[in-house]
Amino acid sequence: MSWLEVFLTVMSSLIGMELFAWVAHKYIMHGWGWGWHRDHHEPHDNVLEKNDLFAVVFGSINAAMYIYGSLYWDWLWWFAVGITLYGIIYTLVHDGLVHQRYWKWVPRKGYAKRLVQAHKLHHATIGKEGGVSFGFVFARDPAKLKAELKAQKEAGIAVVRDAVGAGSDEFEVMGRNI
Ligand SMILES: [Zn+2]
Ligand SMILES: [Zn+2]
């Protein structure tokens, strides 16, 4: 493969993973996979969550892609590289920046702040129904997300925590993972 083909394969894999993550989060984690995802949405002080099992499953699929890719198809190997890169970005943003599993630094401005706010708003609903911001790297305007949550609450689609939309940019932290 030429370097251009490698670059395009890795980039399409990276972008594809954000779409895949959005769909999987909305329809698997908040659907039939809720049994594993649930503890990520409830306060606790444990180091690990059942939700981490998803990372084990996706990591195993990624490993299989490297094996098949090295045996049969170059492009699959590079596609797997894109998935690994997405996994690294995802865990730095989601586990590091938002949920403070690796460090405790809260961004006060810029896109990093927006990422944190968008994912905190994903955690603003109670239970698996409704909710906003199922993606991780592409974050929409928090004001629009809050308006959407309010509409879902009024329509009876979602149960929303009281602290949300109280006016300020801050969010009540109810536990390490919320
Ligand atoms: Zn979720
Ligand atoms: Zn989260």
mmCIF file with all atom_site columns, C-alpha atoms and ligand atoms in Angstrom:
data_model
loop_
_atom_site.group_PDB
_atom_site.id
_atom_site.type_symbol
_atom_site.label_atom_id
_atom_site.label_alt_id
_atom_site.label_comp_id
_atom_site.label_asym_id
_atom_site.label_entity_id
_atom_site.label_seq_id
_atom_site.pdbx_PDB_ins_code
_atom_site.Cartn_x
_atom_site.Cartn_y
_atom_site.Cartn_z
_atom_site.occupancy
_atom_site.B_iso_or_equiv
_atom_site.pdbx_formal_charge
_atom_site.auth_seq_id
_atom_site.auth_comp_id
_atom_site.auth_asym_id
_atom_site.auth_atom_id
_atom_site.pdbx_PDB_model_num
ATOM   1   C  CA . MET A 1 1   ? 0.000   0.000   0.000  1.00 0.00 ? 1   MET A CA 1
ATOM   2   C  CA . SER A 1 2   ? 1.192   3.532   -0.727 1.00 0.00 ? 2   SER A CA 1
ATOM   3   C  CA . TRP A 1 3   ? 1.518   6.010   2.128  1.00 0.00 ? 3   TRP A CA 1
ATOM   4   C  CA . LEU A 1 4   ? -1.505  7.885   0.773  1.00 0.00 ? 4   LEU A CA 1
ATOM   5   C  CA . GLU A 1 5   ? -3.581  4.692   0.928  1.00 0.00 ? 5   GLU A CA 1
ATOM   6   C  CA . VAL A 1 6   ? -2.307  4.025   4.450  1.00 0.00 ? 6   VAL A CA 1
ATOM   7   C  CA . PHE A 1 7   ? -3.187  7.573   5.525  1.00 0.00 ? 7   PHE A CA 1
ATOM   8   C  CA . LEU A 1 8   ? -6.683  7.399   4.000  1.00 0.00 ? 8   LEU A CA 1
ATOM   9   C  CA . THR A 1 9   ? -7.329  3.972   5.547  1.00 0.00 ? 9   THR A CA 1
ATOM   10  C  CA . VAL A 1 10  ? -6.287  5.130   9.027  1.00 0.00 ? 10  VAL A CA 1
ATOM   11  C  CA . MET A 1 11  ? -8.301  8.372   8.711  1.00 0.00 ? 11  MET A CA 1
ATOM   12  C  CA . SER A 1 12  ? -11.449 6.587   7.511  1.00 0.00 ? 12  SER A CA 1
ATOM   13  C  CA . SER A 1 13  ? -11.053 4.132   10.370 1.00 0.00 ? 13  SER A CA 1
ATOM   14  C  CA . LEU A 1 14  ? -10.730 6.994   12.896 1.00 0.00 ? 14  LEU A CA 1
ATOM   15  C  CA . ILE A 1 15  ? -13.797 8.827   11.560 1.00 0.00 ? 15  ILE A CA 1
ATOM   16  C  CA . GLY A 1 16  ? -15.708 5.563   11.178 1.00 0.00 ? 16  GLY A CA 1
ATOM   17  C  CA . MET A 1 17  ? -14.989 4.728   14.819 1.00 0.00 ? 17  MET A CA 1
ATOM   18  C  CA . GLU A 1 18  ? -16.637 7.922   16.070 1.00 0.00 ? 18  GLU A CA 1
ATOM   19  C  CA . LEU A 1 19  ? -19.751 6.965   14.064 1.00 0.00 ? 19  LEU A CA 1
ATOM   20  C  CA . PHE A 1 20  ? -19.531 3.361   15.284 1.00 0.00 ? 20  PHE A CA 1
ATOM   21  C  CA . ALA A 1 21  ? -19.075 4.546   18.885 1.00 0.00 ? 21  ALA A CA 1
ATOM   22  C  CA . TRP A 1 22  ? -22.159 6.774   18.578 1.00 0.00 ? 22  TRP A CA 1
ATOM   23  C  CA . VAL A 1 23  ? -24.336 3.961   17.195 1.00 0.00 ? 23  VAL A CA 1
ATOM   24  C  CA . ALA A 1 24  ? -22.983 1.325   19.612 1.00 0.00 ? 24  ALA A CA 1
ATOM   25  C  CA . HIS A 1 25  ? -23.405 3.637   22.613 1.00 0.00 ? 25  HIS A CA 1
ATOM   26  C  CA . LYS A 1 26  ? -26.966 4.607   21.680 1.00 0.00 ? 26  LYS A CA 1
ATOM   27  C  CA . TYR A 1 27  ? -28.304 1.243   20.506 1.00 0.00 ? 27  TYR A CA 1
ATOM   28  C  CA . ILE A 1 28  ? -26.143 -1.366  22.268 1.00 0.00 ? 28  ILE A CA 1
ATOM   29  C  CA . MET A 1 29  ? -25.020 0.199   25.576 1.00 0.00 ? 29  MET A CA 1
ATOM   30  C  CA . HIS A 1 30  ? -28.348 1.996   26.047 1.00 0.00 ? 30  HIS A CA 1
ATOM   31  C  CA . GLY A 1 31  ? -30.206 -0.986  24.519 1.00 0.00 ? 31  GLY A CA 1
ATOM   32  C  CA . TRP A 1 32  ? -29.612 -4.693  25.064 1.00 0.00 ? 32  TRP A CA 1
ATOM   33  C  CA . GLY A 1 33  ? -26.129 -4.044  26.519 1.00 0.00 ? 33  GLY A CA 1
ATOM   34  C  CA . TRP A 1 34  ? -27.442 -1.836  29.354 1.00 0.00 ? 34  TRP A CA 1
ATOM   35  C  CA . GLY A 1 35  ? -26.643 -4.580  31.895 1.00 0.00 ? 35  GLY A CA 1
ATOM   36  C  CA . TRP A 1 36  ? -22.931 -3.856  31.360 1.00 0.00 ? 36  TRP A CA 1
ATOM   37  C  CA . HIS A 1 37  ? -23.246 -0.103  30.802 1.00 0.00 ? 37  HIS A CA 1
ATOM   38  C  CA . ARG A 1 38  ? -25.510 0.622   33.757 1.00 0.00 ? 38  ARG A CA 1
ATOM   39  C  CA . ASP A 1 39  ? -22.849 0.941   36.466 1.00 0.00 ? 39  ASP A CA 1
ATOM   40  C  CA . HIS A 1 40  ? -21.140 3.635   34.366 1.00 0.00 ? 40  HIS A CA 1
ATOM   41  C  CA . HIS A 1 41  ? -24.274 5.731   34.910 1.00 0.00 ? 41  HIS A CA 1
ATOM   42  C  CA . GLU A 1 42  ? -24.657 5.145   38.648 1.00 0.00 ? 42  GLU A CA 1
ATOM   43  C  CA . PRO A 1 43  ? -22.580 6.596   41.530 1.00 0.00 ? 43  PRO A CA 1
ATOM   44  C  CA . HIS A 1 44  ? -19.967 4.261   43.017 1.00 0.00 ? 44  HIS A CA 1
ATOM   45  C  CA . ASP A 1 45  ? -16.389 4.269   44.329 1.00 0.00 ? 45  ASP A CA 1
ATOM   46  C  CA . ASN A 1 46  ? -15.091 1.127   42.652 1.00 0.00 ? 46  ASN A CA 1
ATOM   47  C  CA . VAL A 1 47  ? -11.949 1.290   40.538 1.00 0.00 ? 47  VAL A CA 1
ATOM   48  C  CA . LEU A 1 48  ? -13.398 -0.895  37.788 1.00 0.00 ? 48  LEU A CA 1
ATOM   49  C  CA . GLU A 1 49  ? -16.850 -1.004  36.233 1.00 0.00 ? 49  GLU A CA 1
ATOM   50  C  CA . LYS A 1 50  ? -18.742 -3.765  34.457 1.00 0.00 ? 50  LYS A CA 1
ATOM   51  C  CA . ASN A 1 51  ? -18.835 -1.230  31.611 1.00 0.00 ? 51  ASN A CA 1
ATOM   52  C  CA . ASP A 1 52  ? -15.072 -1.794  31.171 1.00 0.00 ? 52  ASP A CA 1
ATOM   53  C  CA . LEU A 1 53  ? -15.927 -5.213  29.728 1.00 0.00 ? 53  LEU A CA 1
ATOM   54  C  CA . PHE A 1 54  ? -16.913 -3.412  26.510 1.00 0.00 ? 54  PHE A CA 1
ATOM   55  C  CA . ALA A 1 55  ? -13.304 -2.238  26.189 1.00 0.00 ? 55  ALA A CA 1
ATOM   56  C  CA . VAL A 1 56  ? -12.147 -5.857  26.620 1.00 0.00 ? 56  VAL A CA 1
ATOM   57  C  CA . VAL A 1 57  ? -14.541 -7.048  23.888 1.00 0.00 ? 57  VAL A CA 1
ATOM   58  C  CA . PHE A 1 58  ? -13.672 -4.241  21.444 1.00 0.00 ? 58  PHE A CA 1
ATOM   59  C  CA . GLY A 1 59  ? -9.964  -4.637  22.244 1.00 0.00 ? 59  GLY A CA 1
ATOM   60  C  CA . SER A 1 60  ? -10.169 -8.375  21.441 1.00 0.00 ? 60  SER A CA 1
ATOM   61  C  CA . ILE A 1 61  ? -11.877 -7.662  18.100 1.00 0.00 ? 61  ILE A CA 1
ATOM   62  C  CA . ASN A 1 62  ? -9.151  -5.106  17.381 1.00 0.00 ? 62  ASN A CA 1
ATOM   63  C  CA . ALA A 1 63  ? -6.455  -7.702  18.204 1.00 0.00 ? 63  ALA A CA 1
ATOM   64  C  CA . ALA A 1 64  ? -8.108  -10.227 15.847 1.00 0.00 ? 64  ALA A CA 1
ATOM   65  C  CA . MET A 1 65  ? -8.025  -7.593  13.089 1.00 0.00 ? 65  MET A CA 1
ATOM   66  C  CA . TYR A 1 66  ? -4.233  -7.238  13.514 1.00 0.00 ? 66  TYR A CA 1
ATOM   67  C  CA . ILE A 1 67  ? -3.816  -11.005 13.251 1.00 0.00 ? 67  ILE A CA 1
ATOM   68  C  CA . TYR A 1 68  ? -6.026  -11.390 10.145 1.00 0.00 ? 68  TYR A CA 1
ATOM   69  C  CA . GLY A 1 69  ? -4.609  -8.192  8.692  1.00 0.00 ? 69  GLY A CA 1
ATOM   70  C  CA . SER A 1 70  ? -1.001  -9.386  8.981  1.00 0.00 ? 70  SER A CA 1
ATOM   71  C  CA . LEU A 1 71  ? -1.943  -12.750 7.452  1.00 0.00 ? 71  LEU A CA 1
ATOM   72  C  CA . TYR A 1 72  ? -4.240  -11.674 4.616  1.00 0.00 ? 72  TYR A CA 1
ATOM   73  C  CA . TRP A 1 73  ? -4.948  -7.994  4.058  1.00 0.00 ? 73  TRP A CA 1
ATOM   74  C  CA . ASP A 1 74  ? -2.670  -4.989  4.597  1.00 0.00 ? 74  ASP A CA 1
ATOM   75  C  CA . TRP A 1 75  ? -5.577  -2.564  4.642  1.00 0.00 ? 75  TRP A CA 1
ATOM   76  C  CA . LEU A 1 76  ? -7.204  -4.426  7.546  1.00 0.00 ? 76  LEU A CA 1
ATOM   77  C  CA . TRP A 1 77  ? -4.003  -4.073  9.583  1.00 0.00 ? 77  TRP A CA 1
ATOM   78  C  CA . TRP A 1 78  ? -3.976  -0.304  8.987  1.00 0.00 ? 78  TRP A CA 1
ATOM   79  C  CA . PHE A 1 79  ? -7.696  -0.105  9.667  1.00 0.00 ? 79  PHE A CA 1
ATOM   80  C  CA . ALA A 1 80  ? -6.932  -1.765  13.025 1.00 0.00 ? 80  ALA A CA 1
ATOM   81  C  CA . VAL A 1 81  ? -4.279  0.912   13.655 1.00 0.00 ? 81  VAL A CA 1
ATOM   82  C  CA . GLY A 1 82  ? -7.021  3.570   13.219 1.00 0.00 ? 82  GLY A CA 1
ATOM   83  C  CA . ILE A 1 83  ? -9.205  1.729   15.732 1.00 0.00 ? 83  ILE A CA 1
ATOM   84  C  CA . THR A 1 84  ? -6.343  1.577   18.248 1.00 0.00 ? 84  THR A CA 1
ATOM   85  C  CA . LEU A 1 85  ? -5.671  5.306   17.800 1.00 0.00 ? 85  LEU A CA 1
ATOM   86  C  CA . TYR A 1 86  ? -9.361  6.025   18.350 1.00 0.00 ? 86  TYR A CA 1
ATOM   87  C  CA . GLY A 1 87  ? -9.267  3.821   21.460 1.00 0.00 ? 87  GLY A CA 1
ATOM   88  C  CA . ILE A 1 88  ? -6.341  5.844   22.836 1.00 0.00 ? 88  ILE A CA 1
ATOM   89  C  CA . ILE A 1 89  ? -8.053  9.192   22.078 1.00 0.00 ? 89  ILE A CA 1
ATOM   90  C  CA . TYR A 1 90  ? -11.313 7.856   23.520 1.00 0.00 ? 90  TYR A CA 1
ATOM   91  C  CA . THR A 1 91  ? -9.792  6.670   26.778 1.00 0.00 ? 91  THR A CA 1
ATOM   92  C  CA . LEU A 1 92  ? -7.810  9.927   27.226 1.00 0.00 ? 92  LEU A CA 1
ATOM   93  C  CA . VAL A 1 93  ? -10.943 12.037  26.663 1.00 0.00 ? 93  VAL A CA 1
ATOM   94  C  CA . HIS A 1 94  ? -13.571 9.850   28.300 1.00 0.00 ? 94  HIS A CA 1
ATOM   95  C  CA . ASP A 1 95  ? -11.731 8.138   31.145 1.00 0.00 ? 95  ASP A CA 1
ATOM   96  C  CA . GLY A 1 96  ? -9.031  10.780  31.677 1.00 0.00 ? 96  GLY A CA 1
ATOM   97  C  CA . LEU A 1 97  ? -10.547 14.169  30.985 1.00 0.00 ? 97  LEU A CA 1
ATOM   98  C  CA . VAL A 1 98  ? -14.207 13.554  31.860 1.00 0.00 ? 98  VAL A CA 1
ATOM   99  C  CA . HIS A 1 99  ? -14.192 10.841  34.516 1.00 0.00 ? 99  HIS A CA 1
ATOM   100 C  CA . GLN A 1 100 ? -10.781 11.632  36.027 1.00 0.00 ? 100 GLN A CA 1
ATOM   101 C  CA . ARG A 1 101 ? -9.603  8.026   36.194 1.00 0.00 ? 101 ARG A CA 1
ATOM   102 C  CA . TYR A 1 102 ? -5.999  8.924   35.307 1.00 0.00 ? 102 TYR A CA 1
ATOM   103 C  CA . TRP A 1 103 ? -5.572  12.541  36.404 1.00 0.00 ? 103 TRP A CA 1
ATOM   104 C  CA . LYS A 1 104 ? -7.619  15.365  37.882 1.00 0.00 ? 104 LYS A CA 1
ATOM   105 C  CA . TRP A 1 105 ? -7.508  18.322  35.556 1.00 0.00 ? 105 TRP A CA 1
ATOM   106 C  CA . VAL A 1 106 ? -10.668 20.156  34.614 1.00 0.00 ? 106 VAL A CA 1
ATOM   107 C  CA . PRO A 1 107 ? -10.406 22.222  31.408 1.00 0.00 ? 107 PRO A CA 1
ATOM   108 C  CA . ARG A 1 108 ? -11.802 25.731  31.857 1.00 0.00 ? 108 ARG A CA 1
ATOM   109 C  CA . LYS A 1 109 ? -11.963 26.801  28.247 1.00 0.00 ? 109 LYS A CA 1
ATOM   110 C  CA . GLY A 1 110 ? -11.846 25.714  24.637 1.00 0.00 ? 110 GLY A CA 1
ATOM   111 C  CA . TYR A 1 111 ? -12.885 22.507  22.972 1.00 0.00 ? 111 TYR A CA 1
ATOM   112 C  CA . ALA A 1 112 ? -11.635 20.367  25.878 1.00 0.00 ? 112 ALA A CA 1
ATOM   113 C  CA . LYS A 1 113 ? -14.155 22.090  28.177 1.00 0.00 ? 113 LYS A CA 1
ATOM   114 C  CA . ARG A 1 114 ? -16.882 21.513  25.605 1.00 0.00 ? 114 ARG A CA 1
ATOM   115 C  CA . LEU A 1 115 ? -16.002 17.806  25.420 1.00 0.00 ? 115 LEU A CA 1
ATOM   116 C  CA . VAL A 1 116 ? -16.310 17.478  29.189 1.00 0.00 ? 116 VAL A CA 1
ATOM   117 C  CA . GLN A 1 117 ? -19.602 19.391  29.300 1.00 0.00 ? 117 GLN A CA 1
ATOM   118 C  CA . ALA A 1 118 ? -21.108 17.361  26.450 1.00 0.00 ? 118 ALA A CA 1
ATOM   119 C  CA . HIS A 1 119 ? -20.269 14.055  28.120 1.00 0.00 ? 119 HIS A CA 1
ATOM   120 C  CA . LYS A 1 120 ? -21.379 15.280  31.566 1.00 0.00 ? 120 LYS A CA 1
ATOM   121 C  CA . LEU A 1 121 ? -24.710 16.047  29.893 1.00 0.00 ? 121 LEU A CA 1
ATOM   122 C  CA . HIS A 1 122 ? -24.768 12.463  28.600 1.00 0.00 ? 122 HIS A CA 1
ATOM   123 C  CA . HIS A 1 123 ? -24.603 11.481  32.272 1.00 0.00 ? 123 HIS A CA 1
ATOM   124 C  CA . ALA A 1 124 ? -27.418 13.871  33.201 1.00 0.00 ? 124 ALA A CA 1
ATOM   125 C  CA . THR A 1 125 ? -30.157 11.346  32.536 1.00 0.00 ? 125 THR A CA 1
ATOM   126 C  CA . ILE A 1 126 ? -31.138 8.585   34.943 1.00 0.00 ? 126 ILE A CA 1
ATOM   127 C  CA . GLY A 1 127 ? -31.675 5.144   33.362 1.00 0.00 ? 127 GLY A CA 1
ATOM   128 C  CA . LYS A 1 128 ? -31.141 4.071   29.789 1.00 0.00 ? 128 LYS A CA 1
ATOM   129 C  CA . GLU A 1 129 ? -33.958 5.989   28.099 1.00 0.00 ? 129 GLU A CA 1
ATOM   130 C  CA . GLY A 1 130 ? -33.442 9.219   26.172 1.00 0.00 ? 130 GLY A CA 1
ATOM   131 C  CA . GLY A 1 131 ? -30.196 11.123  26.702 1.00 0.00 ? 131 GLY A CA 1
ATOM   132 C  CA . VAL A 1 132 ? -27.896 13.240  24.565 1.00 0.00 ? 132 VAL A CA 1
ATOM   133 C  CA . SER A 1 133 ? -24.317 13.189  23.297 1.00 0.00 ? 133 SER A CA 1
ATOM   134 C  CA . PHE A 1 134 ? -23.640 9.526   22.533 1.00 0.00 ? 134 PHE A CA 1
ATOM   135 C  CA . GLY A 1 135 ? -20.459 10.302  20.598 1.00 0.00 ? 135 GLY A CA 1
ATOM   136 C  CA . PHE A 1 136 ? -17.159 11.158  22.291 1.00 0.00 ? 136 PHE A CA 1
ATOM   137 C  CA . VAL A 1 137 ? -14.811 13.197  20.154 1.00 0.00 ? 137 VAL A CA 1
ATOM   138 C  CA . PHE A 1 138 ? -17.313 15.307  18.258 1.00 0.00 ? 138 PHE A CA 1
ATOM   139 C  CA . ALA A 1 139 ? -19.133 17.413  20.875 1.00 0.00 ? 139 ALA A CA 1
ATOM   140 C  CA . ARG A 1 140 ? -22.143 19.609  20.135 1.00 0.00 ? 140 ARG A CA 1
ATOM   141 C  CA . ASP A 1 141 ? -22.828 22.975  21.766 1.00 0.00 ? 141 ASP A CA 1
ATOM   142 C  CA . PRO A 1 142 ? -23.726 22.302  25.458 1.00 0.00 ? 142 PRO A CA 1
ATOM   143 C  CA . ALA A 1 143 ? -26.516 24.927  25.340 1.00 0.00 ? 143 ALA A CA 1
ATOM   144 C  CA . LYS A 1 144 ? -28.229 22.982  22.533 1.00 0.00 ? 144 LYS A CA 1
ATOM   145 C  CA . LEU A 1 145 ? -27.737 19.713  24.417 1.00 0.00 ? 145 LEU A CA 1
ATOM   146 C  CA . LYS A 1 146 ? -29.323 21.213  27.547 1.00 0.00 ? 146 LYS A CA 1
ATOM   147 C  CA . ALA A 1 147 ? -32.298 22.414  25.490 1.00 0.00 ? 147 ALA A CA 1
ATOM   148 C  CA . GLU A 1 148 ? -32.668 18.925  24.026 1.00 0.00 ? 148 GLU A CA 1
ATOM   149 C  CA . LEU A 1 149 ? -32.578 17.372  27.510 1.00 0.00 ? 149 LEU A CA 1
ATOM   150 C  CA . LYS A 1 150 ? -35.251 19.819  28.693 1.00 0.00 ? 150 LYS A CA 1
ATOM   151 C  CA . ALA A 1 151 ? -37.453 18.858  25.722 1.00 0.00 ? 151 ALA A CA 1
ATOM   152 C  CA . GLN A 1 152 ? -36.927 15.138  26.442 1.00 0.00 ? 152 GLN A CA 1
ATOM   153 C  CA . LYS A 1 153 ? -37.841 15.716  30.097 1.00 0.00 ? 153 LYS A CA 1
ATOM   154 C  CA . GLU A 1 154 ? -41.027 17.589  29.189 1.00 0.00 ? 154 GLU A CA 1
ATOM   155 C  CA . ALA A 1 155 ? -41.994 14.933  26.638 1.00 0.00 ? 155 ALA A CA 1
ATOM   156 C  CA . GLY A 1 156 ? -41.476 12.217  29.265 1.00 0.00 ? 156 GLY A CA 1
ATOM   157 C  CA . ILE A 1 157 ? -38.753 10.542  27.168 1.00 0.00 ? 157 ILE A CA 1
ATOM   158 C  CA . ALA A 1 158 ? -35.980 10.877  29.766 1.00 0.00 ? 158 ALA A CA 1
ATOM   159 C  CA . VAL A 1 159 ? -35.547 11.251  33.516 1.00 0.00 ? 159 VAL A CA 1
ATOM   160 C  CA . VAL A 1 160 ? -33.131 14.154  34.002 1.00 0.00 ? 160 VAL A CA 1
ATOM   161 C  CA . ARG A 1 161 ? -31.164 15.001  37.135 1.00 0.00 ? 161 ARG A CA 1
ATOM   162 C  CA . ASP A 1 162 ? -32.329 18.214  38.805 1.00 0.00 ? 162 ASP A CA 1
ATOM   163 C  CA . ALA A 1 163 ? -28.960 19.975  38.723 1.00 0.00 ? 163 ALA A CA 1
ATOM   164 C  CA . VAL A 1 164 ? -28.895 20.076  34.931 1.00 0.00 ? 164 VAL A CA 1
ATOM   165 C  CA . GLY A 1 165 ? -29.715 23.331  33.244 1.00 0.00 ? 165 GLY A CA 1
ATOM   166 C  CA . ALA A 1 166 ? -29.586 25.317  36.466 1.00 0.00 ? 166 ALA A CA 1
ATOM   167 C  CA . GLY A 1 167 ? -28.013 28.157  34.522 1.00 0.00 ? 167 GLY A CA 1
ATOM   168 C  CA . SER A 1 168 ? -24.295 27.942  35.171 1.00 0.00 ? 168 SER A CA 1
ATOM   169 C  CA . ASP A 1 169 ? -21.678 25.958  33.295 1.00 0.00 ? 169 ASP A CA 1
ATOM   170 C  CA . GLU A 1 170 ? -20.968 23.820  36.327 1.00 0.00 ? 170 GLU A CA 1
ATOM   171 C  CA . PHE A 1 171 ? -22.430 20.419  37.026 1.00 0.00 ? 171 PHE A CA 1
ATOM   172 C  CA . GLU A 1 172 ? -23.073 18.742  40.300 1.00 0.00 ? 172 GLU A CA 1
ATOM   173 C  CA . VAL A 1 173 ? -20.646 15.863  40.653 1.00 0.00 ? 173 VAL A CA 1
ATOM   174 C  CA . MET A 1 174 ? -22.411 12.920  42.254 1.00 0.00 ? 174 MET A CA 1
ATOM   175 C  CA . GLY A 1 175 ? -19.555 10.461  42.305 1.00 0.00 ? 175 GLY A CA 1
ATOM   176 C  CA . ARG A 1 176 ? -16.377 9.790   40.418 1.00 0.00 ? 176 ARG A CA 1
ATOM   177 C  CA . ASN A 1 177 ? -18.195 8.509   37.368 1.00 0.00 ? 177 ASN A CA 1
ATOM   178 C  CA . ILE A 1 178 ? -21.101 10.951  37.172 1.00 0.00 ? 178 ILE A CA 1
HETATM 179 ZN ZN . ZN  B 2 .   ? -24.156 6.003   28.290 1.00 0.00 ? 1   ZN  B ZN 1
HETATM 180 ZN ZN . ZN  B 2 .   ? -18.995 8.412   30.707 1.00 0.00 ? 2   ZN  B ZN 1
#
